[in-house]
PDB file of C-alpha atoms in Angstrom:
ATOM      1  CA  MET A   1      77.143  94.544 -66.876  1.00  0.00           C
ATOM      2  CA  LYS A   2      75.434  93.697 -63.588  1.00  0.00           C
ATOM      3  CA  LYS A   3      76.893  94.655 -60.221  1.00  0.00           C
ATOM      4  CA  LEU A   4      76.866  92.307 -57.238  1.00  0.00           C
ATOM      5  CA  GLU A   5      74.053  94.300 -55.656  1.00  0.00           C
ATOM      6  CA  ASP A   6      71.878  93.477 -58.654  1.00  0.00           C
ATOM      7  CA  TYR A   7      72.016  89.765 -57.761  1.00  0.00           C
ATOM      8  CA  VAL A   8      71.055  90.100 -54.072  1.00  0.00           C
ATOM      9  CA  ARG A   9      67.473  89.637 -52.892  1.00  0.00           C
ATOM     10  CA  SER A  10      66.158  91.505 -49.863  1.00  0.00           C
ATOM     11  CA  ILE A  11      63.714  89.510 -47.763  1.00  0.00           C
ATOM     12  CA  PRO A  12      61.721  91.629 -45.280  1.00  0.00           C
ATOM     13  CA  ASP A  13      60.858  90.294 -41.825  1.00  0.00           C
ATOM     14  CA  PHE A  14      63.230  87.304 -41.939  1.00  0.00           C
ATOM     15  CA  PRO A  15      64.159  85.621 -39.650  1.00  0.00           C
ATOM     16  CA  GLU A  16      61.883  87.811 -37.541  1.00  0.00           C
ATOM     17  CA  PRO A  17      59.851  91.015 -37.940  1.00  0.00           C
ATOM     18  CA  GLY A  18      61.901  94.155 -38.505  1.00  0.00           C
ATOM     19  CA  ILE A  19      64.919  92.378 -40.048  1.00  0.00           C
ATOM     20  CA  ILE A  20      65.690  92.759 -43.752  1.00  0.00           C
ATOM     21  CA  PHE A  21      67.625  89.643 -44.745  1.00  0.00           C
ATOM     22  CA  ARG A  22      70.070  90.067 -47.641  1.00  0.00           C
ATOM     23  CA  ASP A  23      69.917  86.762 -49.503  1.00  0.00           C
ATOM     24  CA  VAL A  24      73.119  85.937 -51.373  1.00  0.00           C
ATOM     25  CA  THR A  25      71.830  82.584 -52.630  1.00  0.00           C
ATOM     26  CA  SER A  26      70.588  84.490 -55.665  1.00  0.00           C
ATOM     27  CA  ILE A  27      74.257  85.260 -56.467  1.00  0.00           C
ATOM     28  CA  LEU A  28      75.084  81.550 -56.217  1.00  0.00           C
ATOM     29  CA  GLN A  29      72.202  80.607 -58.511  1.00  0.00           C
ATOM     30  CA  ASP A  30      73.604  82.653 -61.379  1.00  0.00           C
ATOM     31  CA  ALA A  31      76.901  81.549 -62.946  1.00  0.00           C
ATOM     32  CA  ASP A  32      77.863  85.134 -63.827  1.00  0.00           C
ATOM     33  CA  GLY A  33      76.961  86.344 -60.341  1.00  0.00           C
ATOM     34  CA  LEU A  34      79.014  83.609 -58.686  1.00  0.00           C
ATOM     35  CA  ARG A  35      82.016  84.326 -60.916  1.00  0.00           C
ATOM     36  CA  LEU A  36      81.710  88.054 -60.209  1.00  0.00           C
ATOM     37  CA  ALA A  37      81.548  87.446 -56.454  1.00  0.00           C
ATOM     38  CA  VAL A  38      84.544  85.111 -56.288  1.00  0.00           C
ATOM     39  CA  ASP A  39      86.608  87.190 -58.729  1.00  0.00           C
ATOM     40  CA  SER A  40      85.825  90.415 -56.843  1.00  0.00           C
ATOM     41  CA  ILE A  41      86.987  88.985 -53.521  1.00  0.00           C
ATOM     42  CA  THR A  42      90.032  87.387 -55.154  1.00  0.00           C
ATOM     43  CA  ASP A  43      90.969  90.748 -56.685  1.00  0.00           C
ATOM     44  CA  CYS A  44      90.819  92.373 -53.219  1.00  0.00           C
ATOM     45  CA  LEU A  45      93.427  89.901 -51.967  1.00  0.00           C
ATOM     46  CA  LYS A  46      95.638  89.052 -54.942  1.00  0.00           C
ATOM     47  CA  ASP A  47      98.436  91.518 -54.099  1.00  0.00           C
ATOM     48  CA  LEU A  48      98.217  91.080 -50.318  1.00  0.00           C
ATOM     49  CA  ASP A  49     100.906  89.285 -48.321  1.00  0.00           C
ATOM     50  CA  PHE A  50      99.009  86.710 -46.250  1.00  0.00           C
ATOM     51  CA  ASP A  51      99.183  83.030 -45.312  1.00  0.00           C
ATOM     52  CA  VAL A  52      95.676  81.726 -44.733  1.00  0.00           C
ATOM     53  CA  VAL A  53      92.015  82.451 -45.493  1.00  0.00           C
ATOM     54  CA  VAL A  54      89.440  82.237 -42.696  1.00  0.00           C
ATOM     55  CA  GLY A  55      85.718  82.077 -43.429  1.00  0.00           C
ATOM     56  CA  ALA A  56      82.748  82.137 -41.084  1.00  0.00           C
ATOM     57  CA  GLU A  57      79.958  79.585 -41.338  1.00  0.00           C
ATOM     58  CA  SER A  58      78.321  79.255 -43.671  1.00  0.00           C
ATOM     59  CA  ARG A  59      78.520  81.823 -46.431  1.00  0.00           C
ATOM     60  CA  GLY A  60      82.121  82.641 -45.567  1.00  0.00           C
ATOM     61  CA  PHE A  61      82.816  79.018 -46.585  1.00  0.00           C
ATOM     62  CA  ILE A  62      80.997  79.412 -49.891  1.00  0.00           C
ATOM     63  CA  PHE A  63      83.036  82.438 -50.944  1.00  0.00           C
ATOM     64  CA  GLY A  64      86.231  81.785 -48.972  1.00  0.00           C
ATOM     65  CA  VAL A  65      87.078  78.329 -50.289  1.00  0.00           C
ATOM     66  CA  PRO A  66      87.194  79.253 -53.994  1.00  0.00           C
ATOM     67  CA  VAL A  67      89.192  82.378 -53.158  1.00  0.00           C
ATOM     68  CA  ALA A  68      91.671  80.315 -51.114  1.00  0.00           C
ATOM     69  CA  TYR A  69      91.874  77.851 -54.001  1.00  0.00           C
ATOM     70  CA  ASN A  70      92.445  80.614 -56.570  1.00  0.00           C
ATOM     71  CA  LEU A  71      95.233  82.149 -54.467  1.00  0.00           C
ATOM     72  CA  HIS A  72      96.708  78.776 -53.406  1.00  0.00           C
ATOM     73  CA  LYS A  73      96.147  79.403 -49.685  1.00  0.00           C
ATOM     74  CA  PRO A  74      94.810  77.103 -46.967  1.00  0.00           C
ATOM     75  CA  PHE A  75      91.273  77.664 -45.691  1.00  0.00           C
ATOM     76  CA  VAL A  76      90.213  77.647 -42.020  1.00  0.00           C
ATOM     77  CA  PRO A  77      86.528  77.339 -41.120  1.00  0.00           C
ATOM     78  CA  VAL A  78      84.919  79.196 -38.234  1.00  0.00           C
ATOM     79  CA  ARG A  79      81.921  77.126 -37.177  1.00  0.00           C
ATOM     80  CA  LYS A  80      78.958  77.203 -34.868  1.00  0.00           C
ATOM     81  CA  LYS A  81      79.531  75.687 -31.435  1.00  0.00           C
ATOM     82  CA  GLY A  82      79.778  71.901 -31.396  1.00  0.00           C
ATOM     83  CA  LYS A  83      80.459  71.386 -35.123  1.00  0.00           C
ATOM     84  CA  LEU A  84      84.263  70.950 -35.085  1.00  0.00           C
ATOM     85  CA  PRO A  85      85.703  67.552 -34.094  1.00  0.00           C
ATOM     86  CA  CYS A  86      89.032  68.553 -32.498  1.00  0.00           C
ATOM     87  CA  GLU A  87      90.025  70.805 -29.614  1.00  0.00           C
ATOM     88  CA  THR A  88      88.606  74.310 -30.120  1.00  0.00           C
ATOM     89  CA  ILE A  89      88.577  77.846 -28.828  1.00  0.00           C
ATOM     90  CA  SER A  90      85.295  79.762 -28.799  1.00  0.00           C
ATOM     91  CA  ARG A  91      83.722  83.220 -28.568  1.00  0.00           C
ATOM     92  CA  SER A  92      80.178  84.357 -28.022  1.00  0.00           C
ATOM     93  CA  TYR A  93      78.753  87.338 -29.875  1.00  0.00           C
ATOM     94  CA  ASP A  94      75.502  89.192 -30.454  1.00  0.00           C
ATOM     95  CA  LEU A  95      73.389  89.061 -33.602  1.00  0.00           C
ATOM     96  CA  GLU A  96      70.611  91.385 -34.729  1.00  0.00           C
ATOM     97  CA  TYR A  97      68.157  88.840 -33.334  1.00  0.00           C
ATOM     98  CA  GLY A  98      69.968  87.021 -30.512  1.00  0.00           C
ATOM     99  CA  SER A  99      73.387  85.656 -29.634  1.00  0.00           C
ATOM    100  CA  ALA A 100      75.579  82.772 -30.756  1.00  0.00           C
ATOM    101  CA  ILE A 101      78.895  81.029 -30.154  1.00  0.00           C
ATOM    102  CA  ILE A 102      81.497  80.256 -32.810  1.00  0.00           C
ATOM    103  CA  GLU A 103      84.582  78.069 -32.640  1.00  0.00           C
ATOM    104  CA  MET A 104      87.880  77.367 -34.396  1.00  0.00           C
ATOM    105  CA  HIS A 105      90.273  74.455 -34.033  1.00  0.00           C
ATOM    106  CA  LYS A 106      93.094  75.376 -31.655  1.00  0.00           C
ATOM    107  CA  ASP A 107      95.682  74.283 -34.223  1.00  0.00           C
ATOM    108  CA  SER A 108      94.135  76.075 -37.221  1.00  0.00           C
ATOM    109  CA  ILE A 109      96.188  79.280 -36.997  1.00  0.00           C
ATOM    110  CA  LYS A 110      99.904  79.247 -36.232  1.00  0.00           C
ATOM    111  CA  PRO A 111     101.557  82.100 -34.320  1.00  0.00           C
ATOM    112  CA  GLY A 112     102.706  84.803 -36.728  1.00  0.00           C
ATOM    113  CA  GLN A 113     100.453  83.770 -39.622  1.00  0.00           C
ATOM    114  CA  LYS A 114      98.880  86.599 -41.586  1.00  0.00           C
ATOM    115  CA  VAL A 115      95.171  86.043 -42.059  1.00  0.00           C
ATOM    116  CA  ALA A 116      92.565  87.263 -44.539  1.00  0.00           C
ATOM    117  CA  VAL A 117      88.982  86.886 -43.307  1.00  0.00           C
ATOM    118  CA  ILE A 118      86.093  86.505 -45.761  1.00  0.00           C
ATOM    119  CA  ASP A 119      82.346  86.683 -45.207  1.00  0.00           C
ATOM    120  CA  ASP A 120      79.277  87.482 -47.261  1.00  0.00           C
ATOM    121  CA  LEU A 121      78.031  90.658 -45.603  1.00  0.00           C
ATOM    122  CA  ILE A 122      78.357  92.763 -42.517  1.00  0.00           C
ATOM    123  CA  ALA A 123      75.286  93.108 -40.341  1.00  0.00           C
ATOM    124  CA  THR A 124      76.231  93.812 -36.729  1.00  0.00           C
ATOM    125  CA  GLY A 125      79.838  92.716 -37.305  1.00  0.00           C
ATOM    126  CA  GLY A 126      79.667  90.451 -34.252  1.00  0.00           C
ATOM    127  CA  THR A 127      80.583  87.230 -36.031  1.00  0.00           C
ATOM    128  CA  ILE A 128      83.721  88.625 -37.610  1.00  0.00           C
ATOM    129  CA  GLU A 129      84.713  90.520 -34.468  1.00  0.00           C
ATOM    130  CA  ALA A 130      84.548  87.209 -32.552  1.00  0.00           C
ATOM    131  CA  ALA A 131      86.515  85.438 -35.306  1.00  0.00           C
ATOM    132  CA  VAL A 132      89.216  88.129 -35.241  1.00  0.00           C
ATOM    133  CA  LYS A 133      89.560  87.761 -31.461  1.00  0.00           C
ATOM    134  CA  MET A 134      90.038  84.002 -31.826  1.00  0.00           C
ATOM    135  CA  ILE A 135      92.610  84.442 -34.613  1.00  0.00           C
ATOM    136  CA  GLU A 136      94.542  86.880 -32.428  1.00  0.00           C
ATOM    137  CA  GLU A 137      94.270  84.547 -29.422  1.00  0.00           C
ATOM    138  CA  LEU A 138      95.954  81.856 -31.519  1.00  0.00           C
ATOM    139  CA  GLY A 139      98.742  84.272 -32.448  1.00  0.00           C
ATOM    140  CA  GLY A 140      97.564  85.182 -35.938  1.00  0.00           C
ATOM    141  CA  GLU A 141      97.467  88.661 -37.402  1.00  0.00           C
ATOM    142  CA  VAL A 142      94.399  89.718 -39.363  1.00  0.00           C
ATOM    143  CA  VAL A 143      95.725  91.734 -42.300  1.00  0.00           C
ATOM    144  CA  LYS A 144      92.451  92.151 -44.212  1.00  0.00           C
ATOM    145  CA  ILE A 145      88.744  91.497 -43.854  1.00  0.00           C
ATOM    146  CA  VAL A 146      86.714  91.260 -47.046  1.00  0.00           C
ATOM    147  CA  PHE A 147      82.927  91.270 -47.175  1.00  0.00           C
ATOM    148  CA  LEU A 148      81.132  90.496 -50.406  1.00  0.00           C
ATOM    149  CA  MET A 149      78.836  93.409 -49.593  1.00  0.00           C
TER     150      MET A 149
END
């Protein structure tokens, strides 16, 4: 039986020299890999007491939505600046190769909600750190963060 790592491609020098990009699209392109990924994340959360799943653009959406569906939880997207239509809060953060700003709708997390955050992989951790700060600003409590790898 294959492990998740067996499905992931490593692309050297992308998006710039010196970066090794871990490409999870190869997981998505294989039905067994996709099932393994979603089931593995679901298993990490199935016994956890939480109210909502948050996923960061864009691969956090890909894995977070089916997990939220499987566990009958709502899903909240964290998006790049300017992509959400309603009133938002935002945070800037550093990447391996620059900086960025992410946003959430102001009404997406209710005070006291317990939140599980899902993303594909951890690089610098900046995206998820910024997401956690926004969740906490809205009054949510992050009870678990799950990375595919």
